[in-house]
PDB file of C-alpha atoms in Angstrom:
ATOM      1  CA  MET A   1    -139.598  36.452  52.965  1.00  0.00           C
ATOM      2  CA  ASP A   2    -136.606  36.572  50.703  1.00  0.00           C
ATOM      3  CA  PRO A   3    -136.871  36.124  46.919  1.00  0.00           C
ATOM      4  CA  MET A   4    -133.761  33.906  47.036  1.00  0.00           C
ATOM      5  CA  CYS A   5    -134.993  31.686  49.888  1.00  0.00           C
ATOM      6  CA  SER A   6    -135.700  28.200  48.555  1.00  0.00           C
ATOM      7  CA  TRP A   7    -138.462  27.454  51.074  1.00  0.00           C
ATOM      8  CA  CYS A   8    -140.131  30.743  50.083  1.00  0.00           C
ATOM      9  CA  TRP A   9    -140.104  29.459  46.493  1.00  0.00           C
ATOM     10  CA  GLY A  10    -141.593  26.191  47.691  1.00  0.00           C
ATOM     11  CA  PHE A  11    -144.215  28.119  49.644  1.00  0.00           C
ATOM     12  CA  ALA A  12    -145.124  30.475  46.779  1.00  0.00           C
ATOM     13  CA  PRO A  13    -148.217  28.585  45.506  1.00  0.00           C
ATOM     14  CA  VAL A  14    -149.522  28.286  49.076  1.00  0.00           C
ATOM     15  CA  ALA A  15    -148.873  31.974  49.745  1.00  0.00           C
ATOM     16  CA  GLU A  16    -150.628  32.941  46.521  1.00  0.00           C
ATOM     17  CA  ALA A  17    -153.707  30.874  47.377  1.00  0.00           C
ATOM     18  CA  LEU A  18    -153.868  32.352  50.882  1.00  0.00           C
ATOM     19  CA  ALA A  19    -153.327  35.884  49.590  1.00  0.00           C
ATOM     20  CA  THR A  20    -156.164  35.450  47.089  1.00  0.00           C
ATOM     21  CA  ARG A  21    -158.512  34.322  49.864  1.00  0.00           C
ATOM     22  CA  ALA A  22    -157.438  37.169  52.150  1.00  0.00           C
ATOM     23  CA  LYS A  23    -157.817  39.751  49.381  1.00  0.00           C
ATOM     24  CA  ALA A  24    -161.387  38.583  48.788  1.00  0.00           C
ATOM     25  CA  ALA A  25    -162.022  39.395  52.454  1.00  0.00           C
ATOM     26  CA  GLY A  26    -160.445  42.836  52.086  1.00  0.00           C
ATOM     27  CA  VAL A  27    -157.040  41.955  53.569  1.00  0.00           C
ATOM     28  CA  PRO A  28    -154.116  42.899  51.282  1.00  0.00           C
ATOM     29  CA  LEU A  29    -150.769  41.103  51.014  1.00  0.00           C
ATOM     30  CA  HIS A  30    -147.724  43.065  52.172  1.00  0.00           C
ATOM     31  CA  LEU A  31    -144.320  41.512  51.502  1.00  0.00           C
ATOM     32  CA  VAL A  32    -141.421  42.337  53.812  1.00  0.00           C
ATOM     33  CA  ALA A  33    -137.863  41.539  52.716  1.00  0.00           C
ATOM     34  CA  GLY A  34    -136.036  39.406  55.256  1.00  0.00           C
ATOM     35  CA  GLY A  35    -132.450  39.520  54.004  1.00  0.00           C
ATOM     36  CA  LEU A  36    -131.613  35.821  54.182  1.00  0.00           C
ATOM     37  CA  ARG A  37    -128.013  36.229  52.996  1.00  0.00           C
ATOM     38  CA  ALA A  38    -127.850  39.991  52.520  1.00  0.00           C
ATOM     39  CA  GLY A  39    -124.417  41.472  52.017  1.00  0.00           C
ATOM     40  CA  HIS A  40    -122.529  38.211  51.521  1.00  0.00           C
ATOM     41  CA  GLY A  41    -119.580  39.308  49.435  1.00  0.00           C
ATOM     42  CA  SER A  42    -117.583  36.124  48.934  1.00  0.00           C
ATOM     43  CA  ALA A  43    -118.167  33.312  46.485  1.00  0.00           C
ATOM     44  CA  LEU A  44    -119.707  30.073  47.734  1.00  0.00           C
ATOM     45  CA  ASP A  45    -117.280  27.394  48.817  1.00  0.00           C
ATOM     46  CA  MET A  46    -117.916  23.781  47.846  1.00  0.00           C
ATOM     47  CA  ASN A  47    -119.313  22.730  51.238  1.00  0.00           C
ATOM     48  CA  THR A  48    -121.795  25.600  51.361  1.00  0.00           C
ATOM     49  CA  ARG A  49    -122.840  24.961  47.769  1.00  0.00           C
ATOM     50  CA  CYS A  50    -123.537  21.292  48.539  1.00  0.00           C
ATOM     51  CA  TYR A  51    -125.452  22.253  51.688  1.00  0.00           C
ATOM     52  CA  ILE A  52    -127.662  24.696  49.768  1.00  0.00           C
ATOM     53  CA  LEU A  53    -128.325  22.235  46.959  1.00  0.00           C
ATOM     54  CA  GLU A  54    -129.384  19.614  49.510  1.00  0.00           C
ATOM     55  CA  HIS A  55    -131.932  22.139  50.781  1.00  0.00           C
ATOM     56  CA  TRP A  56    -133.130  22.711  47.231  1.00  0.00           C
ATOM     57  CA  GLN A  57    -133.624  18.966  46.762  1.00  0.00           C
ATOM     58  CA  ALA A  58    -135.640  18.831  49.990  1.00  0.00           C
ATOM     59  CA  VAL A  59    -137.831  21.744  48.879  1.00  0.00           C
ATOM     60  CA  HIS A  60    -138.375  20.171  45.472  1.00  0.00           C
ATOM     61  CA  GLN A  61    -139.365  16.836  46.996  1.00  0.00           C
ATOM     62  CA  ALA A  62    -141.664  18.405  49.611  1.00  0.00           C
ATOM     63  CA  THR A  63    -143.418  20.936  47.369  1.00  0.00           C
ATOM     64  CA  GLY A  64    -142.964  19.871  43.741  1.00  0.00           C
ATOM     65  CA  GLN A  65    -141.725  23.313  42.778  1.00  0.00           C
ATOM     66  CA  PRO A  66    -139.338  23.213  39.780  1.00  0.00           C
ATOM     67  CA  PHE A  67    -135.584  23.589  40.207  1.00  0.00           C
ATOM     68  CA  ARG A  68    -132.806  23.577  37.653  1.00  0.00           C
ATOM     69  CA  PHE A  69    -130.021  21.659  39.378  1.00  0.00           C
ATOM     70  CA  GLU A  70    -127.692  21.296  36.398  1.00  0.00           C
ATOM     71  CA  GLY A  71    -125.176  24.142  36.552  1.00  0.00           C
ATOM     72  CA  ALA A  72    -126.822  25.657  39.614  1.00  0.00           C
ATOM     73  CA  LEU A  73    -124.721  27.953  41.820  1.00  0.00           C
ATOM     74  CA  PRO A  74    -121.685  27.951  39.496  1.00  0.00           C
ATOM     75  CA  ASP A  75    -118.109  28.554  40.596  1.00  0.00           C
ATOM     76  CA  GLY A  76    -117.639  32.144  41.696  1.00  0.00           C
ATOM     77  CA  PHE A  77    -121.323  32.726  42.449  1.00  0.00           C
ATOM     78  CA  VAL A  78    -121.861  35.189  45.306  1.00  0.00           C
ATOM     79  CA  TYR A  79    -125.109  34.292  47.069  1.00  0.00           C
ATOM     80  CA  ASP A  80    -126.033  37.838  48.120  1.00  0.00           C
ATOM     81  CA  THR A  81    -129.796  38.243  48.486  1.00  0.00           C
ATOM     82  CA  GLU A  82    -129.744  42.009  49.124  1.00  0.00           C
ATOM     83  CA  PRO A  83    -130.237  43.040  45.456  1.00  0.00           C
ATOM     84  CA  ALA A  84    -133.309  40.817  45.030  1.00  0.00           C
ATOM     85  CA  CYS A  85    -134.713  42.086  48.326  1.00  0.00           C
ATOM     86  CA  ARG A  86    -134.048  45.668  47.243  1.00  0.00           C
ATOM     87  CA  ALA A  87    -135.871  44.996  43.965  1.00  0.00           C
ATOM     88  CA  LEU A  88    -138.892  43.907  46.001  1.00  0.00           C
ATOM     89  CA  VAL A  89    -138.757  47.107  48.065  1.00  0.00           C
ATOM     90  CA  ALA A  90    -138.210  49.301  44.993  1.00  0.00           C
ATOM     91  CA  VAL A  91    -141.291  47.939  43.246  1.00  0.00           C
ATOM     92  CA  ARG A  92    -143.315  48.123  46.465  1.00  0.00           C
ATOM     93  CA  GLY A  93    -142.781  51.879  46.279  1.00  0.00           C
ATOM     94  CA  LEU A  94    -143.556  52.121  42.562  1.00  0.00           C
ATOM     95  CA  ASP A  95    -146.529  49.793  42.163  1.00  0.00           C
ATOM     96  CA  PRO A  96    -147.603  47.664  45.138  1.00  0.00           C
ATOM     97  CA  ALA A  97    -149.733  45.463  42.872  1.00  0.00           C
ATOM     98  CA  ALA A  98    -146.597  44.415  40.955  1.00  0.00           C
ATOM     99  CA  VAL A  99    -144.586  43.277  43.998  1.00  0.00           C
ATOM    100  CA  TRP A 100    -145.891  39.709  44.167  1.00  0.00           C
ATOM    101  CA  PRO A 101    -145.635  39.185  40.370  1.00  0.00           C
ATOM    102  CA  LEU A 102    -142.044  40.466  40.500  1.00  0.00           C
ATOM    103  CA  VAL A 103    -141.127  38.170  43.398  1.00  0.00           C
ATOM    104  CA  ARG A 104    -142.621  35.186  41.574  1.00  0.00           C
ATOM    105  CA  ARG A 105    -140.675  36.169  38.443  1.00  0.00           C
ATOM    106  CA  ILE A 106    -137.394  36.519  40.388  1.00  0.00           C
ATOM    107  CA  GLN A 107    -137.974  33.158  42.083  1.00  0.00           C
ATOM    108  CA  HIS A 108    -138.713  31.357  38.834  1.00  0.00           C
ATOM    109  CA  ALA A 109    -135.749  32.963  37.079  1.00  0.00           C
ATOM    110  CA  PHE A 110    -133.369  31.925  39.862  1.00  0.00           C
ATOM    111  CA  TYR A 111    -134.603  28.444  40.728  1.00  0.00           C
ATOM    112  CA  ALA A 112    -136.194  27.132  37.535  1.00  0.00           C
ATOM    113  CA  GLU A 113    -134.131  28.975  34.906  1.00  0.00           C
ATOM    114  CA  GLY A 114    -130.757  29.197  36.642  1.00  0.00           C
ATOM    115  CA  ARG A 115    -130.395  32.940  36.088  1.00  0.00           C
ATOM    116  CA  ASP A 116    -128.250  35.220  38.253  1.00  0.00           C
ATOM    117  CA  VAL A 117    -130.770  37.436  40.018  1.00  0.00           C
ATOM    118  CA  THR A 118    -128.066  39.149  42.064  1.00  0.00           C
ATOM    119  CA  GLN A 119    -127.272  41.260  38.970  1.00  0.00           C
ATOM    120  CA  ALA A 120    -129.029  44.605  38.509  1.00  0.00           C
ATOM    121  CA  SER A 121    -129.295  44.034  34.754  1.00  0.00           C
ATOM    122  CA  THR A 122    -131.275  40.844  35.331  1.00  0.00           C
ATOM    123  CA  LEU A 123    -133.541  42.482  37.891  1.00  0.00           C
ATOM    124  CA  VAL A 124    -134.266  45.398  35.535  1.00  0.00           C
ATOM    125  CA  GLU A 125    -135.315  42.926  32.858  1.00  0.00           C
ATOM    126  CA  LEU A 126    -137.536  40.948  35.234  1.00  0.00           C
ATOM    127  CA  ALA A 127    -139.178  44.132  36.540  1.00  0.00           C
ATOM    128  CA  GLU A 128    -139.943  45.178  32.976  1.00  0.00           C
ATOM    129  CA  GLN A 129    -141.589  41.801  32.385  1.00  0.00           C
ATOM    130  CA  VAL A 130    -144.110  42.566  35.151  1.00  0.00           C
ATOM    131  CA  GLY A 131    -144.854  46.033  33.779  1.00  0.00           C
ATOM    132  CA  ILE A 132    -142.340  48.317  35.516  1.00  0.00           C
ATOM    133  CA  PRO A 133    -140.538  50.637  33.045  1.00  0.00           C
ATOM    134  CA  ARG A 134    -136.790  50.008  32.992  1.00  0.00           C
ATOM    135  CA  ILE A 135    -135.758  53.578  33.806  1.00  0.00           C
ATOM    136  CA  GLU A 136    -138.246  53.915  36.668  1.00  0.00           C
ATOM    137  CA  PHE A 137    -137.122  50.648  38.202  1.00  0.00           C
ATOM    138  CA  ALA A 138    -133.404  51.375  37.765  1.00  0.00           C
ATOM    139  CA  GLU A 139    -133.740  54.784  39.419  1.00  0.00           C
ATOM    140  CA  ALA A 140    -135.742  53.381  42.339  1.00  0.00           C
ATOM    141  CA  PHE A 141    -133.415  50.377  42.700  1.00  0.00           C
ATOM    142  CA  ASP A 142    -130.328  52.610  42.969  1.00  0.00           C
ATOM    143  CA  ALA A 143    -131.917  55.276  45.185  1.00  0.00           C
ATOM    144  CA  ALA A 144    -130.536  55.798  48.687  1.00  0.00           C
ATOM    145  CA  ALA A 145    -134.110  55.837  50.030  1.00  0.00           C
ATOM    146  CA  THR A 146    -134.680  52.324  48.660  1.00  0.00           C
ATOM    147  CA  ARG A 147    -131.480  51.056  50.252  1.00  0.00           C
ATOM    148  CA  GLU A 148    -132.611  52.570  53.554  1.00  0.00           C
ATOM    149  CA  ALA A 149    -136.100  51.093  53.222  1.00  0.00           C
ATOM    150  CA  THR A 150    -134.603  47.670  52.479  1.00  0.00           C
ATOM    151  CA  ALA A 151    -132.393  47.895  55.558  1.00  0.00           C
ATOM    152  CA  ALA A 152    -135.475  48.944  57.549  1.00  0.00           C
ATOM    153  CA  ASP A 153    -137.263  45.772  56.375  1.00  0.00           C
ATOM    154  CA  PHE A 154    -134.335  43.656  57.571  1.00  0.00           C
ATOM    155  CA  THR A 155    -134.345  45.429  60.947  1.00  0.00           C
ATOM    156  CA  TRP A 156    -138.111  44.998  61.375  1.00  0.00           C
ATOM    157  CA  VAL A 157    -137.781  41.260  60.753  1.00  0.00           C
ATOM    158  CA  GLN A 158    -134.838  40.936  63.145  1.00  0.00           C
ATOM    159  CA  ASP A 159    -136.571  42.964  65.847  1.00  0.00           C
ATOM    160  CA  LEU A 160    -139.530  40.584  65.731  1.00  0.00           C
ATOM    161  CA  GLY A 161    -137.124  37.705  66.260  1.00  0.00           C
ATOM    162  CA  ILE A 162    -138.017  36.050  62.960  1.00  0.00           C
ATOM    163  CA  ALA A 163    -135.183  33.659  62.149  1.00  0.00           C
ATOM    164  CA  GLY A 164    -136.721  31.543  59.405  1.00  0.00           C
ATOM    165  CA  PHE A 165    -138.520  32.134  56.119  1.00  0.00           C
ATOM    166  CA  PRO A 166    -141.203  32.076  54.983  1.00  0.00           C
ATOM    167  CA  THR A 167    -143.054  33.585  57.932  1.00  0.00           C
ATOM    168  CA  LEU A 168    -146.691  34.496  57.471  1.00  0.00           C
ATOM    169  CA  LEU A 169    -148.252  37.029  59.831  1.00  0.00           C
ATOM    170  CA  ALA A 170    -151.800  38.344  59.932  1.00  0.00           C
ATOM    171  CA  GLU A 171    -152.173  41.913  61.188  1.00  0.00           C
ATOM    172  CA  ARG A 172    -155.304  43.543  62.576  1.00  0.00           C
ATOM    173  CA  ASN A 173    -155.340  46.884  64.410  1.00  0.00           C
ATOM    174  CA  GLY A 174    -151.596  46.678  64.931  1.00  0.00           C
ATOM    175  CA  GLN A 175    -151.788  43.200  66.463  1.00  0.00           C
ATOM    176  CA  LEU A 176    -149.788  40.453  64.734  1.00  0.00           C
ATOM    177  CA  ALA A 177    -150.892  36.824  64.644  1.00  0.00           C
ATOM    178  CA  LEU A 178    -148.439  34.138  63.521  1.00  0.00           C
ATOM    179  CA  LEU A 179    -149.929  31.814  60.906  1.00  0.00           C
ATOM    180  CA  THR A 180    -146.696  29.995  60.149  1.00  0.00           C
ATOM    181  CA  ASN A 181    -142.948  30.194  60.572  1.00  0.00           C
ATOM    182  CA  GLY A 182    -141.653  27.897  57.860  1.00  0.00           C
ATOM    183  CA  TYR A 183    -143.290  25.942  55.069  1.00  0.00           C
ATOM    184  CA  GLN A 184    -146.715  24.423  55.682  1.00  0.00           C
ATOM    185  CA  PRO A 185    -149.094  22.998  53.061  1.00  0.00           C
ATOM    186  CA  LEU A 186    -152.234  24.853  52.073  1.00  0.00           C
ATOM    187  CA  ASP A 187    -154.617  22.380  53.712  1.00  0.00           C
ATOM    188  CA  GLU A 188    -153.043  23.125  57.100  1.00  0.00           C
ATOM    189  CA  LEU A 189    -152.869  26.906  56.734  1.00  0.00           C
ATOM    190  CA  ALA A 190    -156.187  27.641  55.012  1.00  0.00           C
ATOM    191  CA  PRO A 191    -158.241  26.794  58.140  1.00  0.00           C
ATOM    192  CA  LEU A 192    -155.980  29.010  60.280  1.00  0.00           C
ATOM    193  CA  LEU A 193    -156.512  31.932  57.922  1.00  0.00           C
ATOM    194  CA  GLU A 194    -160.269  31.312  57.823  1.00  0.00           C
ATOM    195  CA  ARG A 195    -160.491  31.359  61.626  1.00  0.00           C
ATOM    196  CA  TRP A 196    -158.506  34.599  61.773  1.00  0.00           C
ATOM    197  CA  LEU A 197    -160.746  36.194  59.132  1.00  0.00           C
ATOM    198  CA  GLU A 198    -163.883  35.035  60.955  1.00  0.00           C
ATOM    199  CA  ARG A 199    -162.683  36.578  64.222  1.00  0.00           C
ATOM    200  CA  GLY A 200    -162.357  39.868  62.389  1.00  0.00           C
ATOM    201  CA  LEU A 201    -165.932  39.646  61.143  1.00  0.00           C
ATOM    202  CA  HIS A 202    -167.274  39.056  64.638  1.00  0.00           C
ATOM    203  CA  ALA A 203    -165.038  41.546  66.435  1.00  0.00           C
TER     204      ALA A 203
END
């Protein structure tokens, strides 16, 4: 997933419900950063901005997740998802239990509040809101090891041939099972997860 992927934001309530069910069965959630638009250094042009906002409208209509469209993606905005992905990886190393709350906070800040989550200052503040001390987060966020781990996440995703987000995989004994590539509603995915969990019980 990518914290700045609109379909990942649309999928967030579904992912949370599935993760809660899996956790009850002893299967933890592990988020991998996909790098949707990592390293994009130029500001959005008008055509790309319109294209992205059309996607946001589609996500909003399909999922009901809140979006702030007024003033979204302002002139000069550089849609680089690497910092938000690196924040995910940084917190994964500091407190794995805080990763999902941080991702949800980044998503809400970006899509529903219109905040610029490409800025380190914003990410530090959001990390603090989910219980990560500012200095600890800032040091981890800037560390070379975190940059390398973030790049390793991107490579892992690419090597699996995953081209779209969100992608939900179930892993048992090193074997990966694809639950979904792209948004699906909970009523379609919950039975798939249940069948996968049941196979584990009977294996």
